[in-house]
Amino acid sequence: MTTNAKLSEKTWSKAIERPGVEFGPVPLSIISGNIPSGLQGCFYCNGSGRLERGEKRVGHLFDGDGAILKIDLSNETANGIYRYVRTAEYLEEERSGKLSFLGYGTMPSSSIWNRFFKPVKNVANTSVLLLPDKLLALWEGGHPYALNLENLDTIGIDNLYGLTPKLTYSAHPKQDPLSKRIYNFGLSYGKNTFLNIYCSDSTGRIVQKSAIKLGGAPIVHDFVLAGKYLIFLISPVRLDILPWLMKLKSFSENLLWKPELGTQILVIDRDNLNLISRDVTEPWFQWHFGNGYLDYDGSVVFDFVRYSDFKVNQYLREAATGYTHTPAKGELYNMRLNPQTSKVIEIHCLFDRCCDFPTVNPNQVGQHWDYTYLSVLSSEANIEKEIIGGELARFDYKTNTHSLISLGKNVYGTPPIYAQDLNNPTDAWILTVIFNSNIEQSEFWILDANNFNAGVICRIALPEILPIGFHGAWNPKS
Ligand SMILES: [Fe+2]
């Protein structure tokens, strides 16, 4: 069976069947409902826009070229732009018409030169960071790329005045809403692997750094800001360095699941970026954290999406073909921790549906928070064959209950983005880009963050099918 034949069997996979096509700036038409008058600002979402080139397909969903959708909402109207990030490697492959770089899960053409002497492609596809004068397209294996906030023109690679060439800047920075300081990290592999931690001022300029030596060569995708602490959970996945250096298999294929190592917990003081404590607990894997806070008794409480093992990586590898068969279930977990010892005080599952991409009100990051929003696998979906996003959930910490909204049969949404209303600060909206495979159309949807029962508040048509995105952000008008 050819890849295209496989793709045509699936509903969600039609969204990744062909590379996304750039458009705009262009006015967008409203299909139903109205844009709330207090929803004013710009939505940005990054994702793998192009998963093939020259009849060769990438080997992992993480390896598509980054492409960013911007939707400008102003005075109850919408305008859209969709642009690829012009990384150096993207431009070279545009010229050659071939996939010629290593990726996270992709081997280049058989050329020895490509395999050993070219860098891993910076796909700039994972998330965005909003700064006052630029938008950063983030990818955890390298430096960010800066883009023009208005027209998404690529400005160029950006070292934030502090990244040396070997340092990486991960895709899940956390901004403290009070101090406006931005915290992030990056791994550097070598004889020893280091967790490099960064603190930036509100402009993005790195003002403080530290480096913590890790055992082996793990992968780390996200962390959580909880009061005065930065907390890392390092799952027992380790890079098999020698085969990776020999370039016989991709980086992803050299990642080994080693449950006997357990999950390492690292607690960092966010003021001086020094390690406070480190311990080990039972094994699991997680990509994403929700949020965290420092409780009155000195313990820290935070959420994350827990997988029982690393099979989710195989699932995402298969997803690039549009044909998956490996089940991978993430569930929302809550942990209470002693930050002075990294000892787990309590851990339990909050929400046992298959879910991921937790997001919260950005004004509550690092503090006690009210709700977590999640992408959820549809209750009707086969976990082996479908992707999450058929439903959205809102978990309420006051009542320990959740509410759900189904986006509809064969409709798939990108991870929810929270947008506060400018007119009424108690109102907020959930923004998502959906792919309706019934009519093969992408749309931008607005939901009421406080009332999923209200259904979809507004549907806005997009002029092209957009490949399913990863992470985004909302930039409110000031
Ligand atoms: Fe992520």
Coordinates of C-alpha atoms in Angstrom, one line a residue, residues 137-332:
A137 CA 9.6 30.4 16.4
L138 CA 10.9 27.7 18.9
W139 CA 12.5 24.3 18.4
E140 CA 14.2 22.5 21.2
G141 CA 17.2 21.3 19.3
G142 CA 18.7 24.7 18.4
H143 CA 18.3 28.5 18.6
P144 CA 15.0 30.3 18.0
Y145 CA 14.2 32.1 14.8
A146 CA 12.9 35.6 15.1
L147 CA 9.9 36.7 12.9
N148 CA 8.2 40.0 12.3
L149 CA 5.1 40.1 14.5
E150 CA 3.0 41.8 11.9
N151 CA 3.8 40.0 8.6
L152 CA 5.6 36.9 9.8
D153 CA 8.7 37.7 7.7
T154 CA 11.7 35.7 9.0
I155 CA 14.2 38.1 10.5
G156 CA 16.8 35.3 11.3
I157 CA 18.3 33.1 13.9
D158 CA 18.3 34.7 17.4
N159 CA 20.7 34.1 20.3
L160 CA 18.8 36.2 22.8
Y161 CA 22.2 37.9 23.6
G162 CA 23.2 34.9 25.5
L163 CA 23.1 31.6 23.6
T164 CA 26.5 30.3 22.5
P165 CA 26.4 28.2 19.3
K166 CA 26.2 24.9 21.2
L167 CA 23.4 25.9 23.5
T168 CA 19.8 25.1 22.7
Y169 CA 16.6 27.0 23.7
S170 CA 13.6 24.7 24.3
A171 CA 10.1 25.3 23.1
H172 CA 8.2 25.7 26.4
P173 CA 9.5 28.9 28.1
K174 CA 7.5 30.1 31.1
Q175 CA 6.9 33.8 31.8
D176 CA 6.1 34.9 35.3
P177 CA 3.1 37.2 34.9
L178 CA 4.2 39.4 37.9
S179 CA 7.9 40.0 37.2
K180 CA 7.6 39.3 33.4
R181 CA 10.9 37.3 33.7
I182 CA 11.0 34.5 31.2
Y183 CA 12.5 31.1 32.2
N184 CA 13.6 28.4 29.8
F185 CA 16.2 25.6 29.4
G186 CA 18.1 23.7 26.8
L187 CA 20.1 20.4 26.8
S188 CA 23.6 20.2 25.5
Y189 CA 24.9 16.7 24.7
G190 CA 28.5 15.6 24.9
K191 CA 30.7 13.5 27.2
N192 CA 28.5 14.9 29.9
T193 CA 25.0 16.2 29.2
F194 CA 24.0 19.4 30.8
L195 CA 20.6 21.0 31.6
N196 CA 21.2 24.7 30.8
I197 CA 18.8 27.0 32.5
Y198 CA 18.1 30.6 31.3
C199 CA 16.4 33.6 32.8
S200 CA 15.5 36.5 30.4
D201 CA 14.1 39.9 31.0
S202 CA 10.8 40.8 29.4
T203 CA 12.5 41.7 26.1
G204 CA 13.9 38.1 25.9
R205 CA 17.5 39.1 26.6
I206 CA 19.1 36.4 28.7
V207 CA 20.3 37.9 31.9
Q208 CA 21.2 34.8 33.9
K209 CA 22.3 31.2 33.1
S210 CA 23.3 28.0 34.9
A211 CA 24.2 24.5 33.9
I212 CA 23.4 21.3 35.8
K213 CA 25.1 18.1 34.9
L214 CA 22.8 15.2 34.2
G215 CA 23.3 11.4 34.3
G216 CA 23.3 9.9 30.8
A217 CA 21.7 11.7 27.9
P218 CA 18.0 12.1 28.4
I219 CA 15.4 14.2 26.5
V220 CA 13.5 17.0 28.3
H221 CA 10.6 18.8 26.5
D222 CA 9.0 20.9 29.2
F223 CA 9.2 22.0 32.9
V224 CA 7.0 23.8 35.3
L225 CA 7.2 27.1 37.2
A226 CA 5.8 26.7 40.7
G227 CA 6.1 29.8 42.9
K228 CA 9.9 30.3 43.5
Y229 CA 10.9 27.0 41.9
L230 CA 11.5 25.6 38.5
I231 CA 10.7 21.8 38.5
F232 CA 12.0 19.3 36.0
L233 CA 10.9 15.7 35.7
I234 CA 13.4 13.7 33.7
S235 CA 11.8 10.5 32.3
P236 CA 14.0 7.3 31.8
V237 CA 14.6 7.9 28.1
R238 CA 18.3 7.9 27.2
L239 CA 20.1 8.6 23.9
D240 CA 22.3 5.7 22.8
I241 CA 25.2 8.1 22.0
L242 CA 27.6 5.8 20.0
P243 CA 25.0 4.6 17.3
W244 CA 23.8 8.2 17.1
L245 CA 27.3 9.5 16.4
M246 CA 27.7 6.8 13.7
K247 CA 24.5 8.1 12.2
L248 CA 23.1 4.6 11.5
K249 CA 19.7 5.5 12.8
S250 CA 17.9 8.8 13.5
F251 CA 18.1 10.5 16.9
S252 CA 14.6 9.3 17.7
E253 CA 15.4 5.7 16.9
N254 CA 18.4 5.9 19.2
L255 CA 16.3 6.9 22.2
L256 CA 16.0 3.9 24.6
W257 CA 13.3 3.4 27.3
K258 CA 15.1 2.4 30.5
P259 CA 12.4 2.2 33.2
E260 CA 14.9 0.8 35.7
L261 CA 16.3 4.4 35.9
G262 CA 13.0 5.8 37.2
T263 CA 12.0 9.5 36.8
Q264 CA 14.4 12.0 38.1
I265 CA 13.0 15.1 39.9
L266 CA 15.1 18.3 39.9
V267 CA 14.0 21.4 41.8
I268 CA 15.8 24.6 40.9
D269 CA 15.7 28.0 42.7
R270 CA 14.4 30.4 40.2
D271 CA 16.3 33.4 41.7
N272 CA 19.8 32.0 41.3
L273 CA 19.1 29.1 39.0
N274 CA 20.9 26.7 41.3
L275 CA 19.8 23.1 42.0
I276 CA 18.1 22.8 45.4
S277 CA 17.3 19.1 45.4
R278 CA 17.2 16.0 43.2
D279 CA 15.6 12.6 43.7
V280 CA 14.2 9.6 41.8
T281 CA 10.7 8.2 41.7
E282 CA 8.8 5.6 39.6
P283 CA 9.2 5.6 35.8
W284 CA 6.8 7.3 33.4
F285 CA 7.1 9.6 30.4
Q286 CA 5.7 13.1 30.0
W287 CA 6.0 15.8 27.3
H288 CA 4.0 18.5 28.9
F289 CA 3.2 20.2 32.2
G290 CA 0.1 22.2 33.0
N291 CA 0.9 24.6 35.8
G292 CA 2.3 24.7 39.4
Y293 CA 2.2 26.8 42.6
L294 CA 3.8 27.0 46.0
D295 CA 1.4 26.0 48.7
Y296 CA 1.0 27.6 52.1
D297 CA 2.9 24.7 53.8
G298 CA 6.0 25.0 51.6
S299 CA 5.1 22.1 49.3
V300 CA 4.7 22.6 45.6
V301 CA 1.8 21.3 43.6
F302 CA 1.8 20.9 39.8
D303 CA 0.1 19.0 36.9
F304 CA 1.6 17.1 34.0
V305 CA 0.3 14.6 31.4
R306 CA 1.7 11.2 32.2
Y307 CA 2.2 8.3 29.8
S308 CA 3.1 4.8 31.2
D309 CA 6.1 4.5 28.8
F310 CA 7.7 6.0 25.7
K311 CA 5.5 4.3 23.1
V312 CA 4.0 7.8 22.4
N313 CA 7.2 8.5 20.4
Q314 CA 6.5 5.5 18.1
Y315 CA 2.9 6.7 17.7
L316 CA 4.2 10.2 16.7
R317 CA 6.6 8.6 14.3
E318 CA 3.7 6.7 12.7
A319 CA 1.6 9.8 12.7
A320 CA 3.9 11.4 10.0
T321 CA 2.6 8.7 7.6
G322 CA -1.0 9.3 8.5
Y323 CA -1.3 5.7 9.6
T324 CA -0.9 4.9 13.3
H325 CA -1.2 1.6 15.1
T326 CA 0.6 2.1 18.4
P327 CA -1.7 3.1 21.3
A328 CA -0.4 5.9 23.6
K329 CA -2.5 7.3 26.3
G330 CA -1.6 10.4 28.3
E331 CA -3.6 11.3 31.5
L332 CA -3.6 14.4 33.6

